Short mmCIF file of N, CA, C and O in Angstrom, two decimals:
data_model
loop_
_atom_site.label_atom_id
_atom_site.label_comp_id
_atom_site.label_asym_id
_atom_site.label_seq_id
_atom_site.Cartn_x
_atom_site.Cartn_y
_atom_site.Cartn_z
N MET A 1 -35.49 -3.92 -31.44
CA MET A 1 -34.95 -4.51 -30.22
C MET A 1 -33.45 -4.72 -30.41
O MET A 1 -33.00 -5.14 -31.46
N LEU A 2 -32.67 -4.41 -29.37
CA LEU A 2 -31.22 -4.56 -29.43
C LEU A 2 -30.82 -6.01 -29.27
O LEU A 2 -31.40 -6.74 -28.47
N SER A 3 -29.81 -6.42 -30.04
CA SER A 3 -29.25 -7.75 -29.82
C SER A 3 -28.47 -7.72 -28.51
O SER A 3 -28.07 -6.66 -28.04
N PHE A 4 -28.24 -8.89 -27.93
CA PHE A 4 -27.53 -8.95 -26.66
C PHE A 4 -26.14 -8.34 -26.78
O PHE A 4 -25.71 -7.58 -25.93
N GLY A 5 -25.43 -8.65 -27.85
CA GLY A 5 -24.08 -8.12 -28.05
C GLY A 5 -24.07 -6.60 -28.13
O GLY A 5 -23.23 -5.94 -27.53
N LEU A 6 -25.01 -6.05 -28.88
CA LEU A 6 -25.10 -4.58 -29.01
C LEU A 6 -25.49 -3.97 -27.67
O LEU A 6 -24.97 -2.93 -27.29
N TYR A 7 -26.39 -4.63 -26.93
CA TYR A 7 -26.79 -4.12 -25.62
C TYR A 7 -25.58 -4.08 -24.68
O TYR A 7 -25.35 -3.09 -24.00
N VAL A 8 -24.79 -5.16 -24.65
CA VAL A 8 -23.62 -5.20 -23.76
C VAL A 8 -22.64 -4.12 -24.17
O VAL A 8 -22.12 -3.40 -23.32
N GLU A 9 -22.40 -3.96 -25.46
CA GLU A 9 -21.46 -2.94 -25.93
C GLU A 9 -21.98 -1.54 -25.58
O GLU A 9 -21.22 -0.71 -25.09
N LEU A 10 -23.25 -1.28 -25.80
CA LEU A 10 -23.83 0.02 -25.49
C LEU A 10 -23.78 0.28 -23.99
O LEU A 10 -23.42 1.37 -23.55
N HIS A 11 -24.10 -0.74 -23.20
CA HIS A 11 -24.06 -0.59 -21.75
C HIS A 11 -22.64 -0.26 -21.30
O HIS A 11 -22.42 0.60 -20.46
N TYR A 12 -21.64 -0.93 -21.87
CA TYR A 12 -20.24 -0.68 -21.52
C TYR A 12 -19.86 0.76 -21.85
O TYR A 12 -19.28 1.46 -21.04
N VAL A 13 -20.22 1.21 -23.03
CA VAL A 13 -19.89 2.58 -23.45
C VAL A 13 -20.55 3.58 -22.52
O VAL A 13 -19.92 4.53 -22.06
N LEU A 14 -21.83 3.40 -22.21
CA LEU A 14 -22.53 4.32 -21.32
C LEU A 14 -21.95 4.27 -19.92
O LEU A 14 -21.78 5.30 -19.28
N SER A 15 -21.66 3.06 -19.42
CA SER A 15 -21.07 2.94 -18.09
C SER A 15 -19.71 3.61 -18.05
O SER A 15 -19.38 4.31 -17.10
N TYR A 16 -18.91 3.39 -19.07
CA TYR A 16 -17.59 3.99 -19.12
C TYR A 16 -17.70 5.50 -19.17
O TYR A 16 -16.99 6.21 -18.47
N ALA A 17 -18.64 6.00 -19.96
CA ALA A 17 -18.82 7.44 -20.08
C ALA A 17 -19.23 8.05 -18.74
O ALA A 17 -18.78 9.12 -18.38
N ARG A 18 -20.07 7.35 -17.99
CA ARG A 18 -20.49 7.88 -16.69
C ARG A 18 -19.34 7.93 -15.71
O ARG A 18 -19.27 8.80 -14.87
N ARG A 19 -18.43 6.99 -15.79
CA ARG A 19 -17.30 6.98 -14.86
C ARG A 19 -16.30 8.07 -15.20
O ARG A 19 -15.48 8.41 -14.39
N MET A 20 -16.34 8.57 -16.39
CA MET A 20 -15.36 9.57 -16.82
C MET A 20 -16.01 10.93 -16.97
O MET A 20 -15.80 11.63 -17.93
N ALA A 21 -16.79 11.32 -15.99
CA ALA A 21 -17.47 12.62 -16.04
C ALA A 21 -16.45 13.75 -16.04
O ALA A 21 -15.38 13.64 -15.45
N VAL A 22 -16.79 14.79 -16.72
CA VAL A 22 -15.96 15.99 -16.75
C VAL A 22 -16.63 17.00 -15.84
O VAL A 22 -17.81 17.30 -15.97
N LEU A 23 -15.86 17.52 -14.90
CA LEU A 23 -16.38 18.49 -13.95
C LEU A 23 -15.72 19.84 -14.18
O LEU A 23 -14.53 19.91 -14.44
N ASN A 24 -16.49 20.87 -14.04
CA ASN A 24 -15.97 22.22 -14.09
C ASN A 24 -16.30 22.89 -12.77
O ASN A 24 -17.39 22.71 -12.22
N PHE A 25 -15.36 23.64 -12.26
CA PHE A 25 -15.63 24.41 -11.05
C PHE A 25 -14.79 25.67 -11.07
O PHE A 25 -13.77 25.75 -11.74
N ARG A 26 -15.25 26.65 -10.32
CA ARG A 26 -14.53 27.91 -10.24
C ARG A 26 -13.60 27.86 -9.03
O ARG A 26 -14.02 27.55 -7.93
N THR A 27 -12.36 28.17 -9.27
CA THR A 27 -11.42 28.19 -8.17
C THR A 27 -11.38 29.57 -7.53
O THR A 27 -11.77 30.56 -8.15
N ASP A 28 -10.94 29.58 -6.30
CA ASP A 28 -10.67 30.84 -5.63
C ASP A 28 -9.19 30.80 -5.23
O ASP A 28 -8.49 29.84 -5.54
N GLU A 29 -8.74 31.81 -4.55
CA GLU A 29 -7.32 31.87 -4.20
C GLU A 29 -6.90 30.68 -3.34
O GLU A 29 -5.86 30.07 -3.55
N ARG A 30 -7.75 30.35 -2.38
CA ARG A 30 -7.44 29.23 -1.48
C ARG A 30 -7.35 27.90 -2.23
O ARG A 30 -6.44 27.10 -2.01
N SER A 31 -8.31 27.66 -3.13
CA SER A 31 -8.29 26.39 -3.87
C SER A 31 -7.14 26.37 -4.88
O SER A 31 -6.57 25.31 -5.13
N GLU A 32 -6.79 27.51 -5.43
CA GLU A 32 -5.63 27.58 -6.34
C GLU A 32 -4.36 27.21 -5.60
O GLU A 32 -3.52 26.48 -6.12
N GLN A 33 -4.19 27.74 -4.39
CA GLN A 33 -3.01 27.42 -3.59
C GLN A 33 -2.97 25.94 -3.22
O GLN A 33 -1.92 25.30 -3.29
N ALA A 34 -4.12 25.41 -2.85
CA ALA A 34 -4.20 23.99 -2.51
C ALA A 34 -3.87 23.12 -3.72
O ALA A 34 -3.12 22.14 -3.61
N LEU A 35 -4.40 23.50 -4.87
CA LEU A 35 -4.13 22.74 -6.09
C LEU A 35 -2.65 22.80 -6.45
O LEU A 35 -2.06 21.79 -6.83
N ALA A 36 -2.04 23.95 -6.30
CA ALA A 36 -0.61 24.08 -6.59
C ALA A 36 0.20 23.17 -5.66
O ALA A 36 1.15 22.51 -6.10
N GLU A 37 -0.20 23.11 -4.40
CA GLU A 37 0.50 22.24 -3.45
C GLU A 37 0.32 20.77 -3.81
O GLU A 37 1.27 19.98 -3.74
N LEU A 38 -0.90 20.40 -4.21
CA LEU A 38 -1.16 19.01 -4.60
C LEU A 38 -0.41 18.62 -5.87
O LEU A 38 -0.09 17.45 -6.06
N ARG A 39 -0.14 19.58 -6.72
CA ARG A 39 0.55 19.30 -7.98
C ARG A 39 2.07 19.41 -7.86
O ARG A 39 2.79 19.15 -8.82
N ALA A 40 2.58 19.78 -6.70
CA ALA A 40 4.02 20.01 -6.53
C ALA A 40 4.85 18.77 -6.85
O ALA A 40 6.01 18.89 -7.24
N ASP A 41 4.26 17.60 -6.73
CA ASP A 41 5.00 16.36 -7.02
C ASP A 41 4.95 15.98 -8.50
O ASP A 41 5.39 14.91 -8.88
N GLY A 42 4.35 16.84 -9.32
CA GLY A 42 4.28 16.58 -10.76
C GLY A 42 2.95 16.03 -11.23
O GLY A 42 2.78 15.72 -12.41
N ALA A 43 1.99 15.91 -10.32
CA ALA A 43 0.67 15.39 -10.70
C ALA A 43 -0.03 16.37 -11.63
O ALA A 43 0.17 17.58 -11.54
N THR A 44 -0.86 15.84 -12.50
CA THR A 44 -1.67 16.69 -13.36
C THR A 44 -2.81 17.26 -12.51
O THR A 44 -3.08 16.79 -11.41
N VAL A 45 -3.49 18.25 -13.05
CA VAL A 45 -4.64 18.82 -12.35
C VAL A 45 -5.67 17.73 -12.10
O VAL A 45 -6.19 17.59 -10.99
N SER A 46 -5.96 16.92 -13.12
CA SER A 46 -6.96 15.86 -12.97
C SER A 46 -6.54 14.85 -11.91
O SER A 46 -7.35 14.44 -11.08
N GLU A 47 -5.28 14.44 -11.93
CA GLU A 47 -4.80 13.48 -10.94
C GLU A 47 -4.90 14.05 -9.52
O GLU A 47 -5.35 13.36 -8.60
N ALA A 48 -4.51 15.30 -9.37
CA ALA A 48 -4.55 15.94 -8.06
C ALA A 48 -5.98 16.05 -7.54
O ALA A 48 -6.25 15.77 -6.37
N ILE A 49 -6.89 16.44 -8.40
CA ILE A 49 -8.29 16.58 -7.98
C ILE A 49 -8.91 15.22 -7.67
O ILE A 49 -9.61 15.06 -6.67
N ARG A 50 -8.64 14.23 -8.52
CA ARG A 50 -9.17 12.88 -8.25
C ARG A 50 -8.67 12.37 -6.90
O ARG A 50 -9.44 11.86 -6.09
N GLN A 51 -7.37 12.53 -6.63
CA GLN A 51 -6.82 12.06 -5.37
C GLN A 51 -7.38 12.85 -4.20
O GLN A 51 -7.68 12.29 -3.15
N ALA A 52 -7.56 14.14 -4.38
CA ALA A 52 -8.12 14.98 -3.30
C ALA A 52 -9.54 14.55 -2.97
O ALA A 52 -9.93 14.52 -1.79
N LEU A 53 -10.33 14.20 -3.97
CA LEU A 53 -11.70 13.73 -3.72
C LEU A 53 -11.70 12.42 -2.95
O LEU A 53 -12.44 12.24 -1.99
N VAL A 54 -10.84 11.49 -3.35
CA VAL A 54 -10.75 10.20 -2.67
C VAL A 54 -10.29 10.42 -1.22
O VAL A 54 -10.85 9.84 -0.29
N ASP A 55 -9.28 11.26 -1.04
CA ASP A 55 -8.79 11.55 0.31
C ASP A 55 -9.86 12.22 1.17
O ASP A 55 -9.97 11.94 2.36
N ALA A 56 -10.63 13.12 0.58
CA ALA A 56 -11.68 13.82 1.33
C ALA A 56 -12.75 12.85 1.80
O ALA A 56 -13.21 12.94 2.94
N VAL A 57 -13.13 11.91 0.96
CA VAL A 57 -14.13 10.91 1.35
C VAL A 57 -13.58 10.02 2.46
O VAL A 57 -14.27 9.72 3.43
N ARG A 58 -12.32 9.60 2.32
CA ARG A 58 -11.70 8.77 3.34
C ARG A 58 -11.67 9.50 4.68
O ARG A 58 -12.01 8.95 5.73
N LEU A 59 -11.28 10.77 4.66
CA LEU A 59 -11.25 11.57 5.89
C LEU A 59 -12.64 11.72 6.49
O LEU A 59 -12.82 11.61 7.71
N LYS A 60 -13.63 11.96 5.64
CA LYS A 60 -15.01 12.10 6.12
C LYS A 60 -15.49 10.82 6.78
O LYS A 60 -16.12 10.84 7.84
N ARG A 61 -15.18 9.67 6.18
CA ARG A 61 -15.58 8.38 6.75
C ARG A 61 -14.88 8.14 8.09
O ARG A 61 -15.49 7.65 9.04
N ARG A 62 -13.59 8.45 8.16
CA ARG A 62 -12.85 8.27 9.42
C ARG A 62 -13.43 9.15 10.52
O ARG A 62 -13.55 8.72 11.66
N GLU A 63 -13.76 10.38 10.17
CA GLU A 63 -14.35 11.28 11.15
C GLU A 63 -15.70 10.75 11.63
O GLU A 63 -16.02 10.82 12.82
N GLN A 64 -16.49 10.20 10.72
CA GLN A 64 -17.78 9.61 11.10
C GLN A 64 -17.57 8.42 12.03
O GLN A 64 -18.27 8.28 13.04
N MET A 65 -16.59 7.57 11.71
CA MET A 65 -16.30 6.43 12.58
C MET A 65 -15.82 6.89 13.96
O MET A 65 -16.18 6.31 14.98
N ARG A 66 -15.02 7.96 14.00
CA ARG A 66 -14.54 8.50 15.27
C ARG A 66 -15.72 8.98 16.12
O ARG A 66 -15.80 8.68 17.30
N ARG A 67 -16.65 9.70 15.48
CA ARG A 67 -17.83 10.19 16.22
C ARG A 67 -18.67 9.02 16.74
O ARG A 67 -19.15 9.04 17.87
N GLU A 68 -18.86 8.00 15.89
CA GLU A 68 -19.65 6.84 16.30
C GLU A 68 -18.96 6.08 17.44
O GLU A 68 -19.62 5.62 18.37
N SER A 69 -17.64 5.96 17.37
CA SER A 69 -16.89 5.28 18.42
C SER A 69 -16.98 6.04 19.73
O SER A 69 -17.15 5.45 20.80
N LEU A 70 -16.86 7.35 19.64
CA LEU A 70 -16.97 8.18 20.84
C LEU A 70 -18.36 8.03 21.46
O LEU A 70 -18.49 7.87 22.68
N ALA A 71 -19.38 8.06 20.63
CA ALA A 71 -20.75 7.91 21.14
C ALA A 71 -20.94 6.54 21.79
O ALA A 71 -21.53 6.42 22.87
N ALA A 72 -20.40 5.50 21.15
CA ALA A 72 -20.54 4.15 21.70
C ALA A 72 -19.78 4.02 23.02
O ALA A 72 -20.24 3.35 23.95
N SER A 73 -18.63 4.68 23.11
CA SER A 73 -17.83 4.58 24.34
C SER A 73 -18.48 5.30 25.51
O SER A 73 -18.10 5.09 26.65
N GLN A 74 -19.43 6.16 25.23
CA GLN A 74 -20.13 6.89 26.29
C GLN A 74 -21.53 6.34 26.55
O GLN A 74 -22.27 6.90 27.35
N ASN A 75 -21.86 5.24 25.89
CA ASN A 75 -23.18 4.64 26.04
C ASN A 75 -23.06 3.40 26.93
O ASN A 75 -22.42 2.42 26.55
N PRO A 76 -23.67 3.42 28.12
CA PRO A 76 -23.55 2.28 29.04
C PRO A 76 -24.00 0.95 28.43
O PRO A 76 -23.38 -0.09 28.68
N ALA A 77 -25.04 0.97 27.64
CA ALA A 77 -25.53 -0.28 27.03
C ALA A 77 -24.50 -0.83 26.05
O ALA A 77 -24.25 -2.04 26.00
N ASP A 78 -23.89 0.05 25.25
CA ASP A 78 -22.87 -0.39 24.31
C ASP A 78 -21.64 -0.93 25.04
O ASP A 78 -21.04 -1.92 24.63
N LEU A 79 -21.25 -0.26 26.13
CA LEU A 79 -20.10 -0.73 26.92
C LEU A 79 -20.37 -2.10 27.52
O LEU A 79 -19.50 -2.99 27.50
N ALA A 80 -21.58 -2.30 28.04
CA ALA A 80 -21.94 -3.60 28.62
C ALA A 80 -21.92 -4.69 27.57
O ALA A 80 -21.42 -5.80 27.81
N GLU A 81 -22.41 -4.37 26.38
CA GLU A 81 -22.41 -5.36 25.29
C GLU A 81 -20.98 -5.69 24.87
O GLU A 81 -20.65 -6.86 24.64
N ALA A 82 -20.13 -4.69 24.79
CA ALA A 82 -18.74 -4.92 24.41
C ALA A 82 -18.04 -5.81 25.45
O ALA A 82 -17.28 -6.72 25.09
N LYS A 83 -18.28 -5.55 26.72
CA LYS A 83 -17.70 -6.39 27.78
C LYS A 83 -18.19 -7.82 27.67
O LYS A 83 -17.43 -8.77 27.86
N GLN A 84 -19.47 -7.99 27.35
CA GLN A 84 -20.02 -9.35 27.21
C GLN A 84 -19.39 -10.07 26.02
O GLN A 84 -19.06 -11.24 26.10
N VAL A 85 -19.20 -9.36 24.93
CA VAL A 85 -18.56 -9.97 23.75
C VAL A 85 -17.14 -10.39 24.10
O VAL A 85 -16.70 -11.48 23.72
N LEU A 86 -16.39 -9.54 24.79
CA LEU A 86 -15.04 -9.89 25.20
C LEU A 86 -15.03 -11.12 26.10
O LEU A 86 -14.18 -12.02 25.97
N ALA A 87 -15.97 -11.19 27.03
CA ALA A 87 -16.07 -12.35 27.92
C ALA A 87 -16.38 -13.61 27.11
O ALA A 87 -15.78 -14.66 27.35
N ASP A 88 -17.30 -13.49 26.16
CA ASP A 88 -17.64 -14.65 25.32
C ASP A 88 -16.43 -15.10 24.50
O ASP A 88 -16.19 -16.31 24.34
N MET A 89 -15.66 -14.15 23.99
CA MET A 89 -14.47 -14.48 23.20
C MET A 89 -13.42 -15.17 24.07
O MET A 89 -12.75 -16.10 23.62
N ASP A 90 -13.28 -14.70 25.31
CA ASP A 90 -12.31 -15.34 26.23
C ASP A 90 -12.70 -16.79 26.48
O ASP A 90 -11.83 -17.67 26.55
N GLU A 91 -14.00 -17.08 26.60
CA GLU A 91 -14.45 -18.44 26.82
C GLU A 91 -14.12 -19.33 25.62
O GLU A 91 -13.80 -20.51 25.78
N LEU A 92 -14.18 -18.78 24.43
CA LEU A 92 -13.88 -19.55 23.22
C LEU A 92 -12.40 -19.88 23.10
O LEU A 92 -12.02 -20.87 22.49
N ARG A 93 -11.56 -19.04 23.66
CA ARG A 93 -10.09 -19.24 23.56
C ARG A 93 -9.62 -20.40 24.44
O ARG A 93 -8.58 -20.97 24.22
N VAL A 94 -10.37 -20.73 25.46
CA VAL A 94 -9.94 -21.78 26.41
C VAL A 94 -10.15 -23.14 25.84
O VAL A 94 -10.71 -23.53 24.97
#
């Protein structure tokens, strides 16, 4: 059985190792050009790819929120609820 200290240390090492995964992928001409553009400011390949992944997720989330907002703006029930919330908020301000 592991002592608590050894368990915490082992858990930290394993957790740290999982966060630092090494990825390999095959580039094509388009991705090579994109990578060159991302590295133009002096970023390393790893830095550029990490930032591109974060930016891609952010963009994907924003696009999802845009679609959801558009759907809500075209839904009569959602519009009625939003108007009611605004009316309730106006009452609280007085």
